[in-house]
Coordinates of N, CA and C in Angstrom, one line a residue:
M25 N 13.7 -33.0 36.1 CA 14.3 -31.8 37.5 C 15.1 -32.6 38.4
Y26 N 14.5 -34.0 38.5 CA 16.2 -34.8 39.2 C 16.9 -34.7 38.7
I27 N 17.6 -34.5 37.6 CA 19.0 -34.3 37.0 C 19.3 -33.2 37.1
F28 N 18.4 -31.7 37.2 CA 18.7 -30.3 37.8 C 19.1 -31.0 38.9
L29 N 18.7 -31.3 40.2 CA 18.8 -30.9 41.6 C 19.9 -32.2 41.8
G30 N 20.1 -33.1 41.2 CA 20.9 -34.0 41.2 C 22.4 -33.0 41.2
N31 N 22.4 -32.4 40.0 CA 24.1 -31.5 39.6 C 23.8 -30.5 40.5
F32 N 22.9 -29.8 40.9 CA 22.8 -28.9 41.9 C 23.2 -29.0 43.4
S33 N 22.8 -30.3 43.8 CA 23.8 -31.3 44.8 C 25.3 -31.2 44.8
L34 N 25.6 -31.8 43.7 CA 27.3 -31.8 43.5 C 27.5 -30.4 43.7
L35 N 26.9 -29.6 43.2 CA 27.4 -28.2 43.0 C 27.7 -27.2 44.2
E36 N 26.3 -27.9 45.4 CA 26.3 -27.5 46.3 C 28.1 -28.0 47.7
I37 N 27.9 -29.7 47.2 CA 29.2 -30.3 47.8 C 30.3 -29.2 47.0
C38 N 30.8 -28.9 46.1 CA 32.0 -28.4 46.0 C 31.9 -27.3 46.4
Y39 N 30.5 -26.4 46.7 CA 30.7 -24.8 47.2 C 31.0 -25.1 48.5
V40 N 30.3 -25.6 49.6 CA 31.0 -25.4 50.7 C 32.3 -26.0 51.2
T41 N 32.9 -27.0 50.3 CA 34.2 -27.5 50.2 C 34.9 -26.8 50.4
T42 N 35.1 -25.9 48.9 CA 36.3 -24.3 48.9 C 36.3 -23.7 50.3
T43 N 35.7 -23.5 51.6 CA 35.9 -22.6 52.5 C 35.5 -23.0 53.9
I44 N 35.1 -24.6 54.0 CA 34.9 -24.9 55.2 C 35.7 -26.1 56.0
P45 N 36.5 -26.9 54.8 CA 37.7 -27.6 55.6 C 38.4 -26.2 56.0
N46 N 38.7 -25.5 55.2 CA 39.8 -24.6 55.4 C 39.6 -23.3 56.9
M47 N 38.1 -23.5 56.8 CA 37.5 -22.5 58.2 C 37.8 -23.3 59.5
L48 N 37.7 -24.5 59.0 CA 37.2 -25.6 60.8 C 38.7 -26.0 61.0
A49 N 39.8 -26.2 59.7 CA 41.5 -26.2 60.2 C 41.6 -24.6 60.9
N50 N 41.8 -23.4 60.3 CA 41.4 -22.4 61.0 C 41.2 -22.0 62.8
F51 N 39.8 -22.4 63.2 CA 39.6 -22.5 64.3 C 40.6 -23.5 65.0
L52 N 40.8 -24.8 65.1 CA 42.0 -25.8 65.5 C 43.1 -25.4 65.7
S53 N 43.7 -24.2 64.9 CA 45.0 -23.9 64.5 C 45.6 -22.3 65.1
T54 N 46.7 -22.5 65.8 CA 46.9 -21.8 66.2 C 47.8 -20.6 65.1
R55 N 48.1 -21.0 64.4 CA 48.6 -20.0 62.8 C 47.7 -20.0 61.6
K56 N 46.8 -19.2 62.0 CA 45.6 -19.0 61.0 C 46.5 -18.0 59.5
S57 N 47.1 -18.7 58.7 CA 47.3 -18.1 57.5 C 47.1 -18.8 56.4
I58 N 47.0 -18.1 55.2 CA 47.0 -18.5 53.8 C 47.7 -17.6 52.9
S59 N 48.4 -18.3 52.0 CA 49.3 -17.9 50.8 C 48.0 -16.5 50.1
F60 N 49.0 -16.1 49.3 CA 48.4 -15.1 48.5 C 47.9 -15.5 47.7
V61 N 48.1 -17.0 46.8 CA 47.4 -17.7 45.4 C 46.7 -18.3 46.0
S62 N 46.3 -19.2 47.2 CA 45.6 -20.0 47.8 C 44.6 -19.0 48.3
C63 N 44.4 -18.1 48.7 CA 43.8 -16.7 48.9 C 42.8 -16.8 47.7
F64 N 43.5 -16.2 46.9 CA 42.5 -16.0 45.8 C 42.1 -17.5 44.5
A65 N 42.7 -17.7 44.9 CA 41.9 -19.7 44.5 C 40.6 -19.8 45.3
Q66 N 40.5 -19.6 46.3 CA 39.5 -19.6 47.0 C 38.6 -18.9 46.8
F67 N 38.7 -17.7 46.9 CA 37.9 -16.5 46.6 C 37.0 -16.7 44.9
Y68 N 38.1 -17.1 43.9 CA 37.8 -17.5 42.8 C 36.5 -19.0 42.5
F69 N 37.4 -19.8 43.3 CA 36.1 -21.2 43.1 C 35.2 -20.7 44.4
F70 N 35.2 -20.6 45.6 CA 33.7 -20.0 46.2 C 32.5 -19.3 45.4
F71 N 33.0 -18.0 44.5 CA 32.3 -17.2 44.2 C 31.8 -18.1 42.6
S72 N 32.5 -18.3 42.0 CA 32.3 -19.3 40.8 C 31.1 -20.2 40.7
F73 N 31.9 -20.8 42.3 CA 30.8 -21.7 42.1 C 29.4 -21.5 42.8
G74 N 29.3 -20.4 44.0 CA 28.2 -19.3 44.1 C 27.2 -19.2 42.7
C75 N 27.7 -18.3 41.6 CA 27.4 -18.1 40.6 C 26.9 -19.3 40.0
D76 N 27.7 -19.9 39.8 CA 26.8 -21.6 39.1 C 25.2 -21.9 39.9
E77 N 25.5 -21.6 41.3 CA 24.1 -21.9 41.7 C 23.3 -21.1 41.4
G78 N 23.4 -19.6 41.5 CA 22.3 -18.7 40.9 C 22.0 -19.2 39.7
F79 N 22.9 -19.5 38.4 CA 22.5 -20.5 36.9 C 21.3 -21.2 37.3
F80 N 22.1 -22.1 38.3 CA 21.1 -23.6 38.3 C 19.9 -23.0 39.2
L81 N 19.8 -22.2 39.8 CA 18.2 -22.0 40.2 C 17.5 -21.4 39.4
C82 N 18.0 -20.7 38.6 CA 16.9 -19.9 37.4 C 17.1 -21.4 36.2
I83 N 17.7 -22.2 36.0 CA 17.5 -23.4 35.4 C 16.6 -24.0 36.1
T84 N 16.4 -24.6 37.0 CA 15.6 -25.3 37.5 C 13.8 -24.7 37.6
A85 N 14.1 -22.9 37.5 CA 12.8 -22.2 37.5 C 12.3 -22.5 36.3
F86 N 13.3 -22.8 35.5 CA 12.7 -22.6 33.9 C 11.7 -24.1 33.8
D87 N 12.6 -25.1 33.9 CA 12.1 -26.4 34.1 C 11.0 -26.2 34.6
R88 N 10.6 -25.7 35.7 CA 9.2 -26.2 36.6 C 8.3 -25.5 35.7
Y89 N 8.6 -24.1 35.0 CA 7.8 -23.8 34.2 C 7.4 -23.9 33.2
L90 N 8.2 -25.1 32.0 CA 7.8 -25.7 31.5 C 7.3 -26.7 31.6
A91 N 7.2 -27.2 32.8 CA 6.3 -28.4 32.9 C 5.0 -28.5 33.5
I92 N 4.8 -26.7 34.3 CA 3.5 -26.6 34.7 C 3.0 -26.0 33.7
C93 N 3.2 -25.2 33.0 CA 2.3 -24.4 32.2 C 2.1 -24.5 30.7
H94 N 3.4 -25.9 30.0 CA 3.5 -26.4 28.8 C 3.4 -27.9 29.1
P95 N 3.0 -28.4 29.8 CA 2.9 -29.4 30.2 C 3.1 -30.9 28.8
L96 N 2.5 -30.7 28.0 CA 2.0 -31.1 26.8 C 3.2 -31.0 25.7
H97 N 3.8 -29.8 25.7 CA 4.9 -29.5 25.1 C 6.4 -29.8 25.9
Y98 N 6.5 -30.5 27.0 CA 7.6 -30.5 27.8 C 8.2 -31.8 27.3
P99 N 8.1 -32.6 26.9 CA 9.0 -33.5 26.6 C 9.6 -33.2 25.0
H100 N 9.1 -32.9 24.2 CA 9.7 -32.3 22.9 C 10.4 -31.0 23.2
V101 N 10.2 -30.0 24.1 CA 10.7 -29.1 24.1 C 12.1 -29.6 24.8
M102 N 12.3 -30.2 26.2 CA 13.1 -30.9 26.9 C 13.7 -31.3 26.5
T103 N 14.6 -31.3 25.9 CA 15.4 -32.9 24.9 C 16.5 -32.9 25.9
K104 N 17.0 -34.3 25.7 CA 18.0 -34.6 25.8 C 19.5 -33.7 25.4
Q105 N 19.3 -33.0 24.5 CA 20.2 -32.0 24.1 C 19.7 -31.0 24.6
L106 N 18.9 -30.3 25.2 CA 18.4 -29.3 26.0 C 19.3 -29.1 27.1
Y107 N 18.6 -30.0 27.9 CA 19.1 -30.5 29.4 C 20.6 -30.4 29.0
T108 N 21.2 -31.3 28.1 CA 22.6 -31.1 28.5 C 23.4 -30.3 28.3
G109 N 22.5 -29.3 26.9 CA 23.6 -27.6 27.5 C 23.4 -26.9 28.4
L110 N 21.8 -27.3 29.2 CA 21.5 -25.8 30.4 C 22.6 -26.5 31.6
V111 N 22.5 -28.0 31.4 CA 23.6 -28.3 32.9 C 25.5 -27.9 32.3
S112 N 25.6 -27.9 30.9 CA 26.7 -27.3 30.7 C 27.1 -25.9 31.3
F113 N 26.3 -25.1 30.9 CA 26.2 -23.5 30.6 C 26.2 -23.2 32.1
G114 N 25.4 -23.9 32.9 CA 25.0 -24.1 34.5 C 26.8 -23.9 35.4
W115 N 27.5 -25.0 34.5 CA 28.4 -25.5 35.7 C 29.4 -24.5 35.0
S116 N 29.5 -24.2 33.6 CA 30.9 -23.5 33.0 C 30.6 -21.5 33.0
C117 N 29.3 -21.1 33.2 CA 29.4 -20.0 33.3 C 29.9 -19.0 34.0
G118 N 29.5 -19.8 35.7 CA 30.2 -19.2 37.0 C 31.9 -18.8 36.6
F119 N 32.6 -20.0 36.2 CA 33.7 -20.1 35.9 C 34.8 -18.9 34.9
I120 N 33.6 -18.8 34.2 CA 34.0 -17.6 33.0 C 34.0 -16.3 33.6
L121 N 32.4 -15.8 33.8 CA 32.2 -14.8 34.4 C 33.3 -14.0 35.1
F122 N 33.3 -15.0 36.5 CA 34.2 -14.3 37.4 C 36.1 -14.6 37.6
L123 N 36.5 -14.6 35.8 CA 37.6 -15.0 35.9 C 38.0 -12.9 35.6
T124 N 36.9 -12.3 35.5 CA 37.2 -10.7 35.6 C 37.1 -9.8 36.9
P125 N 36.3 -10.1 37.8 CA 36.9 -9.6 38.9 C 37.8 -10.1 39.7
V126 N 37.9 -11.4 39.3 CA 39.5 -11.8 40.2 C 40.6 -11.4 39.8
V127 N 40.4 -11.2 38.2 CA 41.8 -10.7 37.9 C 42.2 -9.1 37.9
F128 N 40.8 -9.1 38.4 CA 41.1 -7.3 38.6 C 41.4 -6.8 39.8
I129 N 41.0 -7.5 40.6 CA 41.4 -7.3 42.3 C 42.4 -7.8 42.5
S130 N 42.9 -8.6 42.0 CA 44.4 -9.5 42.4 C 45.5 -8.7 41.7
Q131 N 44.9 -7.6 41.2 CA 46.1 -6.5 40.8 C 46.4 -5.4 41.0
L132 N 45.6 -5.7 42.3 CA 45.7 -4.2 43.1 C 47.2 -4.1 43.8
P133 N 47.5 -3.0 44.5 CA 48.5 -2.7 44.8 C 48.6 -3.0 46.3
Y134 N 48.9 -4.9 47.1 CA 48.8 -4.5 48.4 C 50.4 -4.6 49.0
C135 N 50.0 -3.9 49.9 CA 51.5 -3.6 50.6 C 51.3 -3.6 51.8
G136 N 50.2 -3.9 52.6 CA 50.3 -4.3 54.1 C 49.0 -3.2 54.7
P137 N 48.5 -3.6 56.0 CA 48.9 -4.9 56.6 C 48.0 -5.8 55.4
N138 N 48.5 -7.5 56.1 CA 48.0 -8.8 54.9 C 47.2 -9.4 56.0
V139 N 46.3 -8.5 57.1 CA 45.5 -9.8 57.8 C 43.8 -9.2 57.4
I140 N 43.6 -10.6 56.8 CA 41.9 -10.5 56.4 C 41.1 -10.6 58.0
N141 N 40.2 -9.5 58.2 CA 39.1 -10.2 59.4 C 37.7 -10.3 58.9
H142 N 38.3 -11.9 58.3 CA 37.2 -12.9 58.0 C 37.7 -14.2 58.2
F143 N 36.6 -14.9 58.0 CA 37.0 -16.7 57.8 C 37.3 -16.8 56.6
L144 N 36.8 -16.1 55.4 CA 37.5 -16.9 54.2 C 37.9 -15.1 53.3
C145 N 38.7 -15.4 52.0 CA 39.0 -14.4 51.5 C 37.7 -13.9 50.4
D146 N 37.3 -13.2 51.4 CA 35.8 -12.4 50.4 C 36.7 -11.1 49.5
P147 N 36.1 -10.5 48.4 CA 36.6 -9.6 47.9 C 36.5 -8.2 48.5
V148 N 35.0 -8.2 49.2 CA 35.3 -6.8 50.5 C 36.6 -6.8 50.8
P149 N 36.8 -7.3 52.3 CA 37.7 -7.4 53.2 C 39.3 -7.5 52.1
L150 N 39.1 -7.8 51.1 CA 40.4 -7.5 50.2 C 40.8 -6.6 49.2
M151 N 39.8 -6.0 49.2 CA 39.8 -4.7 48.9 C 40.0 -3.5 49.5
M152 N 39.5 -4.0 50.8 CA 39.8 -2.6 51.7 C 41.4 -3.1 52.2
L153 N 42.1 -3.9 51.9 CA 43.2 -4.2 52.5 C 44.5 -3.5 51.1
S154 N 43.9 -3.3 49.9 CA 44.5 -2.1 48.7 C 45.0 -1.0 49.5
C155 N 46.3 -0.8 48.8 CA 47.3 0.3 49.5 C 46.4 1.9 48.7
S156 N 45.8 1.4 47.6 CA 45.1 2.5 47.1 C 43.4 2.1 46.4
E157 N 42.9 3.6 46.4 CA 41.3 2.7 46.2 C 41.0 3.2 44.7
D158 N 41.1 2.0 44.4 CA 40.8 1.7 42.8 C 39.0 1.6 42.2
T159 N 38.7 2.9 42.3 CA 37.5 2.9 42.0 C 36.8 2.3 40.7
T160 N 37.7 1.6 39.7 CA 37.3 1.5 38.4 C 36.6 -0.3 38.8
T161 N 38.1 -0.6 39.9 CA 37.8 -2.3 40.1 C 36.3 -2.5 41.0
Q162 N 36.0 -1.2 41.9 CA 35.0 -1.2 42.5 C 33.7 -1.4 41.8
F163 N 33.7 -0.3 40.9 CA 32.7 0.3 40.2 C 32.5 -1.6 39.0
I164 N 33.6 -1.7 38.5 CA 33.1 -3.3 37.7 C 32.9 -4.6 38.6
Y165 N 33.3 -4.6 40.1 CA 32.9 -5.1 41.1 C 31.3 -5.2 41.4
S166 N 31.3 -4.1 41.8 CA 29.8 -3.9 42.1 C 28.8 -4.1 41.0
T167 N 28.9 -3.7 39.7 CA 28.2 -3.2 38.0 C 27.6 -5.2 38.5
F168 N 28.7 -6.1 38.3 CA 28.7 -7.3 38.2 C 27.8 -7.7 38.8
N169 N 28.2 -7.8 40.0 CA 27.1 -9.0 41.4 C 25.6 -7.9 41.1
A170 N 25.4 -6.7 40.6 CA 23.7 -6.3 40.6 C 23.3 -6.8 39.5
I171 N 24.5 -7.0 38.2 CA 23.7 -7.2 37.2 C 23.1 -8.8 37.3
F172 N 24.1 -10.1 37.7 CA 24.3 -11.2 37.9 C 23.1 -11.1 38.9
M173 N 23.0 -10.8 40.2 CA 22.3 -11.4 41.7 C 20.5 -10.9 41.1
I174 N 20.7 -9.3 40.5 CA 19.1 -8.8 40.1 C 18.6 -9.6 39.1
G175 N 19.6 -10.3 38.1 CA 18.3 -10.2 36.9 C 18.5 -11.8 36.9
T176 N 19.3 -12.9 37.6 CA 19.1 -14.0 37.9 C 17.6 -13.9 39.0
F177 N 17.9 -13.4 39.6 CA 16.3 -13.2 40.8 C 15.2 -12.8 40.1
L178 N 15.4 -11.5 39.4 CA 13.8 -11.0 38.6 C 13.7 -12.6 37.5
F179 N 14.5 -12.9 36.7 CA 14.3 -14.2 36.1 C 13.8 -15.6 36.6
I180 N 13.9 -15.6 38.0 CA 13.0 -16.9 38.9 C 12.1 -16.1 39.0
L181 N 11.5 -14.6 39.6 CA 10.1 -14.4 40.1 C 9.1 -14.3 38.9
W182 N 9.6 -13.9 37.6 CA 8.8 -14.1 36.3 C 8.6 -15.2 35.9
S183 N 9.7 -16.4 36.4 CA 9.5 -17.6 36.0 C 7.8 -17.9 36.9
Y184 N 8.2 -18.0 38.3 CA 6.9 -18.3 39.4 C 5.9 -17.9 39.0
A185 N 6.1 -16.6 38.7 CA 4.5 -15.2 38.6 C 3.8 -16.4 37.5
L186 N 4.2 -16.6 36.3 CA 3.9 -17.6 35.7 C 3.2 -18.8 35.6
V187 N 4.2 -19.3 36.8 CA 3.4 -20.9 37.3 C 2.5 -20.4 38.0
I188 N 2.6 -20.0 39.2 CA 1.4 -19.4 40.0 C 0.0 -18.7 39.0
L189 N 0.3 -18.1 38.4 CA -1.0 -17.8 37.3 C -1.6 -19.0 36.7
A190 N -0.8 -19.6 36.2 CA -1.2 -21.6 35.5 C -1.8 -22.2 36.8
V191 N -1.0 -22.5 37.9 CA -1.9 -22.8 38.9 C -2.8 -22.9 39.3
L192 N -3.3 -21.3 39.6 CA -4.5 -20.8 39.9 C -5.8 -21.4 39.0
R193 N -5.4 -21.0 37.5 CA -6.4 -21.5 36.7 C -6.8 -23.1 36.3
M194 N -5.9 -24.1 37.2 CA -6.3 -25.5 37.3 C -7.5 -25.7 37.8
P195 N -8.4 -26.6 37.0 CA -9.5 -26.8 38.0 C -9.4 -27.8 39.1
S196 N -8.6 -28.9 39.0 CA -8.7 -29.7 40.4 C -8.0 -28.9 41.2
E197 N -8.3 -29.4 42.7 CA -7.6 -29.0 43.9 C -6.1 -29.6 44.2
A198 N -6.4 -31.4 43.4 CA -5.1 -32.3 43.9 C -4.1 -31.8 43.1
G199 N -4.6 -30.8 41.5 CA -3.3 -30.9 40.7 C -2.5 -28.9 41.4
K200 N -3.6 -28.7 41.7 CA -3.1 -27.2 42.3 C -2.2 -27.5 43.2
H201 N -2.4 -29.0 44.8 CA -1.5 -29.1 45.8 C -0.1 -29.7 45.6
K202 N -0.7 -30.6 44.0 CA 0.8 -30.9 43.7 C 1.7 -30.0 43.1
A203 N 1.1 -29.3 42.3 CA 2.2 -28.4 41.7 C 2.7 -26.9 43.0
F204 N 1.9 -27.0 43.8 CA 2.2 -25.5 44.6 C 3.5 -26.8 45.9
S205 N 3.4 -28.2 45.9 CA 4.3 -28.5 46.8 C 5.7 -28.6 46.1
T206 N 5.4 -29.4 44.8 CA 6.9 -29.0 43.8 C 7.7 -28.0 44.0
C207 N 6.8 -26.8 43.6 CA 7.7 -25.3 43.7 C 7.9 -24.7 45.2
A208 N 7.4 -25.3 45.7 CA 7.7 -24.4 47.6 C 9.3 -24.6 47.9
S209 N 9.4 -26.2 47.3 CA 11.2 -25.8 48.0 C 11.7 -25.2 47.2
H210 N 11.9 -25.0 46.0 CA 12.3 -24.4 45.3 C 12.3 -23.0 45.5
L211 N 11.3 -22.8 45.5 CA 11.1 -21.3 46.1 C 11.5 -21.3 47.6
A212 N 12.1 -21.5 48.5 CA 12.6 -21.5 49.7 C 13.9 -21.5 49.3
V213 N 14.1 -22.2 49.0 CA 15.9 -22.2 48.7 C 16.4 -20.9 48.0
V214 N 15.4 -20.6 47.1 CA 15.8 -19.0 46.3 C 15.6 -18.3 47.2
I215 N 15.0 -17.8 48.4 CA 14.8 -16.9 48.9 C 15.8 -16.9 50.1
L216 N 16.4 -18.3 50.3 CA 17.4 -18.4 51.1 C 18.4 -17.9 50.6
F217 N 19.2 -18.2 49.3 CA 20.2 -17.8 48.4 C 20.0 -16.9 48.8
F218 N 19.3 -16.1 47.6 CA 19.6 -14.8 47.0 C 19.0 -13.6 48.5
G219 N 18.4 -14.1 49.0 CA 18.0 -13.2 50.6 C 19.5 -12.5 51.1
S220 N 20.0 -13.6 51.3 CA 21.1 -13.1 52.4 C 22.6 -12.7 51.5
V221 N 22.6 -13.3 50.0 CA 23.3 -12.5 49.5 C 23.5 -11.2 48.6
M222 N 21.9 -11.0 48.5 CA 21.7 -9.3 47.8 C 21.6 -8.6 49.3
V223 N 21.3 -9.1 50.2 CA 22.1 -8.1 51.7 C 23.2 -7.7 51.2
M224 N 24.2 -8.5 51.2 CA 25.8 -8.7 51.7 C 26.9 -7.9 50.2
Y225 N 25.6 -8.2 48.9 CA 26.6 -7.4 47.8 C 25.7 -6.7 47.1
V226 N 24.4 -6.5 47.5 CA 23.9 -5.7 46.4 C 23.3 -4.6 47.1
S227 N 23.3 -4.5 48.1 CA 22.4 -3.3 49.5 C 23.1 -2.1 49.1
P228 N 22.6 -0.7 49.4 CA 23.5 0.3 49.0 C 24.3 0.4 50.1
G229 N 24.6 0.1 51.0 CA 25.6 0.0 51.9 C 26.1 -1.3 52.6
S230 N 26.8 -1.5 51.2 CA 27.8 -2.6 51.0 C 28.7 -2.6 52.2
R231 N 29.5 -1.8 52.1 CA 30.3 -1.9 53.1 C 29.6 -2.3 54.3
H232 N 29.4 -3.2 54.9 CA 28.3 -3.8 56.1 C 29.7 -3.6 57.5
P233 N 29.3 -3.2 58.9 CA 30.1 -3.9 59.8 C 30.9 -5.3 60.0
V234 N 31.8 -5.3 60.4 CA 32.4 -6.8 59.6 C 32.0 -7.6 60.7
K235 N 31.5 -7.4 61.8 CA 30.6 -8.2 62.3 C 29.0 -9.1 61.4
M236 N 28.4 -7.9 60.8 CA 27.6 -8.1 60.2 C 28.0 -9.0 58.8
Q237 N 29.3 -8.4 58.1 CA 29.8 -9.6 57.6 C 30.1 -10.7 57.5
K238 N 30.9 -11.0 58.3 CA 30.8 -12.5 58.7 C 29.8 -13.1 59.5
F239 N 28.3 -12.1 59.7 CA 27.2 -13.3 60.1 C 26.6 -13.5 58.9
I240 N 26.5 -12.7 58.0 CA 25.5 -13.1 56.6 C 26.2 -14.1 56.0
T241 N 27.7 -13.9 55.9 CA 28.7 -14.9 54.8 C 28.5 -16.5 55.7
V242 N 28.5 -16.8 57.2 CA 28.2 -17.7 57.7 C 26.5 -18.4 57.2
F243 N 25.5 -17.3 56.7 CA 24.0 -17.6 56.4 C 24.3 -18.4 54.9
Y244 N 24.9 -17.8 54.5 CA 25.1 -18.4 52.8 C 25.7 -19.1 52.5
S245 N 26.9 -19.4 53.3 CA 28.1 -20.3 52.9 C 28.0 -21.2 53.5
V246 N 27.2 -21.2 54.7 CA 27.2 -22.9 55.8 C 25.7 -22.8 56.2
I247 N 25.2 -22.1 56.2 CA 23.6 -22.2 57.2 C 22.3 -23.2 55.4
T248 N 22.7 -22.0 54.7 CA 21.7 -22.5 53.2 C 22.1 -23.6 52.9
P249 N 23.5 -24.2 52.7 CA 23.9 -25.6 52.3 C 22.8 -26.7 53.1
L250 N 23.5 -26.1 54.2 CA 23.2 -27.3 55.3 C 21.0 -27.2 55.2
C251 N 20.4 -26.5 54.6 CA 19.0 -26.4 54.8 C 18.5 -27.2 53.6
N252 N 19.1 -26.9 52.6 CA 18.8 -27.0 51.0 C 18.2 -28.7 51.5
P253 N 19.4 -29.6 51.2 CA 18.8 -31.1 51.3 C 17.3 -31.2 52.3
L254 N 17.1 -30.4 53.5 CA 16.1 -31.0 54.3 C 15.2 -30.3 53.6
I255 N 15.1 -29.7 53.0 CA 14.0 -28.4 52.3 C 13.4 -29.5 51.3
Y256 N 14.4 -29.4 50.4 CA 13.9 -30.6 49.1 C 13.6 -31.9 49.7
S257 N 13.8 -32.7 50.7 CA 13.5 -34.0 51.0 C 12.3 -33.6 52.0
L258 N 11.7 -32.6 51.9 CA 10.2 -32.7 52.4 C 9.0 -32.8 51.5
R259 N 9.7 -32.7 50.2 CA 9.1 -33.1 49.0 C 8.7 -34.8 49.5
N260 N 9.2 -35.9 49.7 CA 10.0 -37.1 49.6 C 9.0 -37.5 50.9
K261 N 8.0 -38.3 50.4 CA 6.9 -39.3 51.3 C 7.7 -40.0 52.3
E262 N 8.5 -40.9 52.3 CA 9.3 -41.3 53.2 C 9.9 -40.3 54.3
M263 N 10.3 -39.4 54.3 CA 10.4 -38.2 54.8 C 9.6 -37.9 55.7
K264 N 8.4 -37.1 55.1 CA 7.5 -36.7 55.9 C 6.9 -37.8 56.6
A265 N 6.2 -39.3 56.5 CA 6.2 -40.2 57.1 C 7.5 -40.3 58.3
A266 N 8.5 -40.2 58.4 CA 9.5 -40.3 59.8 C 9.4 -39.0 60.3
L267 N 9.3 -38.1 59.9 CA 8.8 -36.6 60.2 C 7.7 -36.5 61.6
R268 N 6.4 -37.4 60.6 CA 5.8 -37.6 61.7 C 5.2 -38.4 62.9
K269 N 6.3 -39.3 62.4 CA 6.3 -40.7 63.5 C 7.3 -40.0 64.3
M270 N 8.3 -39.5 64.2 CA 9.0 -38.7 65.3 C 8.5 -37.9 66.1
F271 N 7.5 -36.7 65.3 CA 6.9 -35.7 66.4 C 5.3 -36.4 67.0
G272 N 5.0 -37.4 66.4 CA 4.1 -38.3 66.9 C 4.3 -39.5 67.8
T273 N 5.5 -39.5 68.1 CA 5.7 -41.0 69.1 C 5.0 -40.7 70.7
E274 N 5.1 -39.3 71.3 CA 4.2 -39.4 72.4 C 2.7 -39.7 72.3
Q275 N 2.3 -39.1 71.1 CA 0.5 -39.5 71.4 C 0.5 -41.0 70.4
G276 N 1.5 -41.4 70.0 CA 1.3 -42.7 69.7 C 1.7 -44.0 70.4
V277 N 2.1 -43.4 71.7 CA 2.7 -44.1 72.8 C 1.1 -44.6 73.8
H278 N 0.6 -42.9 74.2 CA -0.6 -42.8 74.7 C -1.2 -43.5 74.6
E279 N -1.6 -43.7 72.6 CA -2.9 -44.1 72.3 C -3.0 -46.2 72.6
Y280 N -1.5 -46.1 72.8 CA -1.0 -47.7 73.0 C -1.5 -48.2 73.8
K281 N -1.2 -47.3 74.9 CA -1.8 -47.6 76.5 C -3.1 -47.7 76.6

């Protein structure tokens, strides 16, 4: 579990690094510009890392399913070869899959205006800048989003449905509590990430107002990665003790007096 979480943490560092430094530089600069190549490089890496994040959430869900539903078989199934292969798959698959949408969108005719009403090179504003409406590219992009996001989300829900059924059959209350606490943090991260992304890219009216697009993008590109370390840290005993101490300071001082 910690091998997958470590890779997920490194992935999130790469994920936010593709957009936030440039976004902060634009806030402080009077000349807010980005070259065509840099724009599509940001587009490719940001969404490839985001795609990899979805795959790692699936891998972690599968790992929790094996650990809770088949604990005796777990050491024999989750071998070094398997988790190495899963980590390699999680890192590489997004970069391979996202080549197709990036190539198709970059080949659209752009003849002006060249102003993106966004703080990052998002595919929807980029396609809106094209001189001609290419329905084939839009269809491929929408189909890719739907298959990836809905497919990974359903896989995670299926894994945790089996986990919940297995936990409910446990005779020990302590075992139930430990299993639920292990899965709760992961489920919270899944809901934060997929909830905002699916509203943006899979909802029937994908062409949201510009302000709404920016708000949703800030949520899944900045706020969610910011919350994830805190969510996972809540399982740590030292973290829990520090929070109890912080929120119980006044009570502790009162009792001491």
